[in-house]
Amino acid sequence: KQWYQRRVQGMMQRVSEDFAGQIKPPEWTPGQEVTGFNGQLEVYLNKFQDPTQSDAMSRLQSDLDDTKIVLHSTIEAVLQRGEKLDDLVDKSEALSMQSKAFYKTARKTNSCCGTSWG
């Protein structure tokens, strides 16, 4: 409701500014029709129908919502990347242990032949 009031006030201010710019105050006779005003009422009505075009707060809220979506996606991607890195570290440690076991087995196997590996 607050954004609606801001939109209406913004539109009325624009129309008032246009009117004051085109019609001089001495011509503002109470109770009389003022001629010569070429306000862009249709343009303003169309513009002020969309809150993101007419209301800075609505536009800012929309931008914040979009940024929040991108931020959540980025955080999710980082968390997934972290999980993948954890998996790689676990696999690397397992591979390291297997290579040490292979080295020990190969050393025992080759000890009968008289070759030394280290």
Coordinates of N, CA, C and O in Angstrom, one line a residue:
K1 N 0.8 -1.2 0.0 CA 0.0 0.0 0.0 C 0.9 1.3 0.0 O 0.5 2.2 -0.6
Q2 N 2.0 1.2 0.7 CA 2.9 2.4 0.8 C 3.4 2.7 -0.6 O 3.6 3.9 -0.9
W3 N 3.8 1.7 -1.3 CA 4.4 1.9 -2.7 C 3.3 2.6 -3.6 O 3.6 3.4 -4.4
Y4 N 2.1 2.2 -3.4 CA 1.0 2.8 -4.2 C 0.9 4.3 -3.9 O 0.7 5.1 -4.9
Q5 N 0.9 4.6 -2.7 CA 0.8 6.1 -2.3 C 2.0 6.8 -2.9 O 1.8 8.0 -3.4
R6 N 3.2 6.3 -2.8 CA 4.3 6.9 -3.4 C 4.2 7.1 -4.9 O 4.6 8.2 -5.4
R7 N 3.6 6.1 -5.6 CA 3.4 6.2 -7.0 C 2.5 7.3 -7.3 O 2.7 8.1 -8.2
V8 N 1.3 7.4 -6.6 CA 0.3 8.4 -6.9 C 0.9 9.8 -6.6 O 0.7 10.7 -7.4
Q9 N 1.6 9.9 -5.5 CA 2.2 11.2 -5.1 C 3.2 11.6 -6.2 O 3.3 12.8 -6.6
G10 N 4.0 10.7 -6.6 CA 5.0 11.0 -7.7 C 4.4 11.4 -9.0 O 4.9 12.4 -9.6
M11 N 3.3 10.8 -9.4 CA 2.7 11.1 -10.6 C 2.0 12.5 -10.5 O 2.2 13.4 -11.4
M12 N 1.4 12.8 -9.3 CA 0.8 14.1 -9.1 C 1.8 15.2 -9.1 O 1.6 16.3 -9.6
Q13 N 2.9 14.9 -8.5 CA 4.0 15.9 -8.5 C 4.5 16.2 -9.9 O 4.7 17.4 -10.3
R14 N 4.7 15.2 -10.7 CA 5.1 15.4 -12.1 C 4.1 16.2 -12.9 O 4.5 17.1 -13.6
V15 N 2.8 15.9 -12.8 CA 1.8 16.6 -13.5 C 1.8 18.1 -13.0 O 1.7 19.0 -13.8
S16 N 1.9 18.3 -11.7 CA 1.9 19.6 -11.1 C 3.1 20.4 -11.6 O 3.0 21.6 -12.0
E17 N 4.3 19.8 -11.7 CA 5.5 20.5 -12.2 C 5.3 20.8 -13.7 O 5.6 22.0 -14.1
D18 N 4.7 19.9 -14.5 CA 4.5 20.2 -15.9 C 3.5 21.4 -16.0 O 3.7 22.3 -16.8
F19 N 2.4 21.4 -15.2 CA 1.4 22.4 -15.3 C 2.0 23.8 -14.9 O 1.8 24.8 -15.6
A20 N 2.8 23.8 -13.8 CA 3.4 25.0 -13.3 C 4.4 25.5 -14.4 O 4.6 26.8 -14.5
G21 N 5.1 24.6 -15.1 CA 6.0 25.1 -16.1 C 5.4 25.6 -17.3 O 5.9 26.5 -18.0
Q22 N 4.2 25.2 -17.6 CA 3.5 25.6 -18.9 C 2.5 26.8 -18.6 O 2.3 27.7 -19.5
I23 N 1.9 26.8 -17.4 CA 0.9 27.8 -17.1 C 1.4 28.7 -16.0 O 1.7 28.2 -14.9
K24 N 1.4 30.0 -16.2 CA 1.9 30.9 -15.2 C 0.9 31.1 -14.1 O -0.3 31.1 -14.4
P25 N 1.3 31.3 -12.9 CA 0.4 31.5 -11.7 C -0.7 32.5 -11.9 O -1.8 32.3 -11.4
P26 N -0.5 33.6 -12.6 CA -1.6 34.6 -12.7 C -2.8 34.0 -13.5 O -3.9 34.5 -13.4
E27 N -2.5 33.0 -14.3 CA -3.6 32.4 -15.1 C -4.4 31.3 -14.3 O -5.4 30.8 -14.8
W28 N -4.0 31.0 -13.1 CA -4.7 30.0 -12.3 C -5.9 30.7 -11.6 O -5.8 31.0 -10.4
T29 N -6.9 30.8 -12.2 CA -8.1 31.5 -11.7 C -9.0 30.4 -11.0 O -9.4 29.5 -11.7
P30 N -9.3 30.6 -9.7 CA -10.1 29.6 -9.1 C -11.5 29.4 -9.7 O -12.1 30.4 -10.1
G31 N -11.9 28.2 -9.9 CA -13.2 27.9 -10.5 C -13.3 28.1 -12.0 O -14.3 27.9 -12.6
Q32 N -12.2 28.4 -12.6 CA -12.2 28.6 -14.1 C -11.3 27.5 -14.8 O -10.3 27.1 -14.2
E33 N -11.7 27.2 -16.0 CA -10.9 26.2 -16.7 C -9.7 26.9 -17.3 O -9.8 28.0 -17.8
V34 N -8.6 26.2 -17.1 CA -7.3 26.7 -17.7 C -7.1 26.0 -19.0 O -7.1 24.8 -19.1
T35 N -6.8 26.8 -20.0 CA -6.5 26.2 -21.3 C -5.0 26.4 -21.6 O -4.3 27.1 -21.0
G36 N -4.6 25.6 -22.5 CA -3.2 25.7 -23.0 C -2.2 24.7 -22.3 O -1.0 24.7 -22.5
F37 N -2.8 23.8 -21.4 CA -1.9 22.8 -20.8 C -1.8 21.6 -21.6 O -2.8 20.9 -22.0
N38 N -0.6 21.2 -22.0 CA -0.3 20.0 -22.8 C 0.4 19.0 -22.0 O 1.5 18.7 -22.3
G39 N -0.2 18.6 -20.9 CA 0.4 17.6 -20.1 C 0.5 16.2 -20.7 O -0.4 15.9 -21.6
Q40 N 1.4 15.4 -20.3 CA 1.5 14.1 -20.9 C 0.9 13.1 -20.0 O 1.5 12.2 -19.5
L41 N -0.4 13.3 -19.7 CA -1.1 12.4 -18.8 C -1.1 11.0 -19.2 O -0.9 10.1 -18.3
E42 N -1.3 10.7 -20.4 CA -1.3 9.3 -20.9 C 0.1 8.6 -20.7 O 0.2 7.5 -20.2
V43 N 1.1 9.4 -21.0 CA 2.5 8.9 -20.8 C 2.7 8.6 -19.3 O 3.2 7.5 -18.9
Y44 N 2.3 9.5 -18.4 CA 2.5 9.4 -17.0 C 1.7 8.2 -16.5 O 2.1 7.4 -15.6
L45 N 0.4 8.1 -16.9 CA -0.4 7.0 -16.5 C 0.2 5.7 -16.8 O 0.2 4.7 -16.0
N46 N 0.7 5.5 -18.0 CA 1.4 4.3 -18.4 C 2.6 4.0 -17.6 O 2.9 2.9 -17.2
K47 N 3.4 5.1 -17.4 CA 4.7 4.9 -16.7 C 4.4 4.5 -15.3 O 5.1 3.7 -14.7
F48 N 3.5 5.2 -14.6 CA 3.2 4.9 -13.2 C 2.4 3.7 -12.9 O 2.2 3.3 -11.8
Q49 N 2.1 3.0 -14.0 CA 1.4 1.7 -13.8 C 2.4 0.6 -13.3 O 2.1 -0.3 -12.6
D50 N 3.7 0.8 -13.8 CA 4.8 -0.1 -13.4 C 5.6 0.5 -12.3 O 6.3 1.5 -12.5
P51 N 5.5 -0.1 -11.1 CA 6.3 0.5 -10.0 C 7.8 0.5 -10.2 O 8.4 1.4 -9.6
T52 N 8.3 -0.4 -11.0 CA 9.8 -0.3 -11.2 C 10.2 0.9 -12.0 O 11.4 1.2 -12.0
Q53 N 9.3 1.4 -12.8 CA 9.6 2.6 -13.6 C 9.4 3.9 -12.9 O 10.1 4.9 -13.1
S54 N 8.5 3.9 -12.0 CA 8.1 5.2 -11.4 C 8.5 5.3 -9.9 O 8.6 6.5 -9.5
D55 N 8.8 4.3 -9.2 CA 9.1 4.4 -7.8 C 10.5 3.8 -7.5 O 10.7 2.7 -7.8
A56 N 11.3 4.7 -7.0 CA 12.7 4.3 -6.8 C 12.8 3.2 -5.7 O 13.6 2.3 -5.9
M57 N 12.0 3.3 -4.7 CA 12.0 2.2 -3.7 C 11.6 0.9 -4.3 O 12.2 -0.1 -3.9
S58 N 10.6 0.8 -5.1 CA 10.2 -0.4 -5.7 C 11.3 -1.0 -6.7 O 11.5 -2.2 -6.7
R59 N 11.9 0.0 -7.4 CA 13.0 -0.4 -8.3 C 14.2 -1.0 -7.5 O 14.7 -2.0 -7.8
L60 N 14.5 -0.3 -6.4 CA 15.5 -0.8 -5.5 C 15.2 -2.1 -4.9 O 16.1 -3.0 -4.8
Q61 N 14.0 -2.3 -4.4 CA 13.6 -3.6 -3.9 C 13.7 -4.7 -4.9 O 14.1 -5.8 -4.6
S62 N 13.3 -4.4 -6.2 CA 13.4 -5.4 -7.2 C 14.8 -5.7 -7.5 O 15.2 -6.9 -7.7
D63 N 15.7 -4.7 -7.5 CA 17.1 -5.0 -7.7 C 17.7 -5.8 -6.6 O 18.5 -6.7 -6.8
L64 N 17.3 -5.5 -5.4 CA 17.8 -6.3 -4.2 C 17.3 -7.7 -4.3 O 18.1 -8.7 -4.0
D65 N 16.1 -7.9 -4.7 CA 15.6 -9.3 -4.8 C 16.4 -10.1 -5.9 O 16.7 -11.2 -5.7
D66 N 16.7 -9.4 -7.0 CA 17.5 -10.1 -8.1 C 18.9 -10.4 -7.5 O 19.4 -11.5 -7.8
T67 N 19.5 -9.5 -6.8 CA 20.8 -9.7 -6.3 C 20.8 -10.8 -5.2 O 21.8 -11.6 -5.2
K68 N 19.8 -10.9 -4.5 CA 19.6 -12.0 -3.5 C 19.6 -13.3 -4.1 O 20.2 -14.3 -3.7
I69 N 18.9 -13.4 -5.2 CA 18.8 -14.7 -6.0 C 20.2 -15.1 -6.5 O 20.6 -16.2 -6.3
V70 N 20.9 -14.1 -7.1 CA 22.2 -14.4 -7.6 C 23.2 -14.8 -6.4 O 23.9 -15.8 -6.6
L71 N 23.1 -14.1 -5.3 CA 23.9 -14.4 -4.2 C 23.7 -15.8 -3.6 O 24.6 -16.5 -3.4
H72 N 22.4 -16.2 -3.5 CA 22.1 -17.5 -3.1 C 22.6 -18.6 -4.0 O 23.2 -19.6 -3.6
S73 N 22.5 -18.4 -5.3 CA 23.0 -19.3 -6.3 C 24.5 -19.4 -6.2 O 25.1 -20.5 -6.2
T74 N 25.2 -18.3 -6.0 CA 26.7 -18.3 -5.8 C 27.1 -19.0 -4.6 O 28.0 -19.8 -4.6
I75 N 26.4 -18.8 -3.5 CA 26.8 -19.5 -2.2 C 26.5 -21.0 -2.4 O 27.4 -21.8 -1.9
E76 N 25.5 -21.3 -3.0 CA 25.2 -22.8 -3.2 C 26.3 -23.4 -4.1 O 26.8 -24.5 -3.8
A77 N 26.7 -22.7 -5.1 CA 27.8 -23.2 -6.0 C 29.1 -23.4 -5.2 O 29.8 -24.4 -5.4
V78 N 29.4 -22.4 -4.3 CA 30.6 -22.5 -3.5 C 30.6 -23.6 -2.6 O 31.6 -24.4 -2.4
L79 N 29.4 -23.8 -2.0 CA 29.3 -25.0 -1.0 C 29.4 -26.3 -1.8 O 30.1 -27.2 -1.3
Q80 N 28.9 -26.4 -3.0 CA 29.0 -27.6 -3.7 C 30.5 -27.8 -4.1 O 31.0 -29.0 -4.1
R81 N 31.1 -26.8 -4.5 CA 32.6 -26.8 -4.9 C 33.4 -27.3 -3.6 O 34.3 -28.1 -3.8
G82 N 33.0 -26.8 -2.5 CA 33.7 -27.2 -1.2 C 33.5 -28.7 -1.0 O 34.5 -29.4 -0.5
E83 N 32.3 -29.2 -1.2 CA 32.1 -30.6 -1.0 C 32.9 -31.4 -2.0 O 33.4 -32.5 -1.6
K84 N 33.0 -31.0 -3.2 CA 33.8 -31.7 -4.2 C 35.2 -31.7 -3.8 O 35.9 -32.7 -4.0
L85 N 35.7 -30.5 -3.3 CA 37.1 -30.5 -2.8 C 37.4 -31.4 -1.7 O 38.4 -32.1 -1.6
D86 N 36.4 -31.5 -0.8 CA 36.5 -32.5 0.4 C 36.6 -33.9 -0.2 O 37.4 -34.7 0.3
D87 N 35.8 -34.2 -1.2 CA 35.8 -35.6 -1.7 C 37.1 -35.8 -2.4 O 37.7 -36.9 -2.2
L88 N 37.7 -34.8 -3.1 CA 39.0 -35.0 -3.7 C 40.1 -35.2 -2.7 O 41.0 -36.1 -2.9
V89 N 40.0 -34.5 -1.6 CA 41.0 -34.7 -0.5 C 40.9 -36.1 0.0 O 41.9 -36.7 0.3
D90 N 39.7 -36.5 0.3 CA 39.5 -37.9 0.8 C 40.1 -38.9 -0.1 O 40.8 -39.9 0.3
K91 N 39.8 -38.8 -1.4 CA 40.3 -39.7 -2.4 C 41.8 -39.7 -2.5 O 42.4 -40.7 -2.7
S92 N 42.3 -38.5 -2.4 CA 43.8 -38.3 -2.5 C 44.5 -39.0 -1.3 O 45.5 -39.7 -1.5
E93 N 43.9 -38.9 -0.1 CA 44.4 -39.5 1.1 C 44.3 -41.1 0.9 O 45.3 -41.8 1.3
A94 N 43.2 -41.5 0.4 CA 43.1 -43.0 0.2 C 44.1 -43.5 -0.8 O 44.7 -44.6 -0.6
L95 N 44.3 -42.7 -1.9 CA 45.2 -43.1 -2.9 C 46.6 -43.1 -2.3 O 47.5 -44.0 -2.6
S96 N 46.9 -42.2 -1.5 CA 48.3 -42.1 -0.9 C 48.5 -43.3 0.0 O 49.6 -43.9 0.0
M97 N 47.5 -43.7 0.8 CA 47.6 -44.9 1.7 C 47.8 -46.1 0.8 O 48.6 -47.0 1.2
Q98 N 47.1 -46.2 -0.3 CA 47.2 -47.4 -1.1 C 48.6 -47.5 -1.8 O 49.2 -48.5 -1.9
S99 N 49.1 -46.3 -2.2 CA 50.4 -46.3 -2.8 C 51.5 -46.7 -1.8 O 52.5 -47.4 -2.1
K100 N 51.3 -46.3 -0.5 CA 52.3 -46.7 0.5 C 52.2 -48.2 0.8 O 53.2 -48.8 0.9
A101 N 51.0 -48.7 0.8 CA 50.8 -50.1 1.0 C 51.4 -50.9 -0.2 O 52.1 -51.9 0.0
F102 N 51.2 -50.4 -1.4 CA 51.8 -51.0 -2.6 C 53.3 -51.0 -2.5 O 54.0 -52.0 -2.8
Y103 N 53.9 -49.8 -2.1 CA 55.3 -49.7 -2.0 C 55.9 -50.7 -1.0 O 56.9 -51.4 -1.2
K104 N 55.2 -50.9 0.2 CA 55.7 -51.8 1.2 C 55.6 -53.3 0.7 O 56.5 -54.1 0.9
T105 N 54.5 -53.6 0.0 CA 54.4 -54.9 -0.6 C 55.4 -55.2 -1.6 O 56.0 -56.3 -1.7
A106 N 55.6 -54.2 -2.5 CA 56.6 -54.4 -3.5 C 58.0 -54.5 -2.9 O 58.8 -55.3 -3.4
R107 N 58.3 -53.8 -1.9 CA 59.6 -53.9 -1.2 C 59.8 -55.2 -0.6 O 60.9 -55.8 -0.7
K108 N 58.8 -55.8 0.0 CA 58.9 -57.1 0.6 C 59.1 -58.2 -0.5 O 59.9 -59.1 -0.4
T109 N 58.3 -58.0 -1.6 CA 58.4 -58.9 -2.7 C 59.8 -58.9 -3.3 O 60.3 -59.9 -3.7
N110 N 60.3 -57.7 -3.5 CA 61.6 -57.6 -4.2 C 62.8 -57.8 -3.2 O 63.9 -57.8 -3.7
S111 N 62.6 -57.9 -2.0 CA 63.7 -58.1 -1.0 C 64.4 -59.4 -1.3 O 65.6 -59.6 -1.0
C112 N 63.7 -60.4 -1.8 CA 64.3 -61.7 -2.0 C 65.2 -61.6 -3.2 O 66.2 -62.4 -3.3
C113 N 65.1 -60.7 -4.1 CA 65.9 -60.5 -5.3 C 67.1 -59.7 -5.0 O 68.0 -59.6 -5.9
G114 N 67.2 -59.0 -3.9 CA 68.4 -58.3 -3.6 C 68.4 -56.8 -4.1 O 69.4 -56.2 -4.1
T115 N 67.3 -56.4 -4.6 CA 67.2 -55.0 -5.0 C 66.7 -54.1 -3.9 O 65.9 -54.6 -3.1
S116 N 67.2 -53.0 -3.8 CA 66.7 -52.1 -2.7 C 66.1 -50.9 -3.4 O 66.6 -50.3 -4.3
W117 N 65.0 -50.5 -2.8 CA 64.2 -49.3 -3.3 C 64.4 -48.1 -2.5 O 63.7 -47.1 -2.7
G118 N 65.1 -48.1 -1.6 CA 65.2 -46.9 -0.8 C 65.9 -47.0 0.4 O 66.5 -46.6 1.1

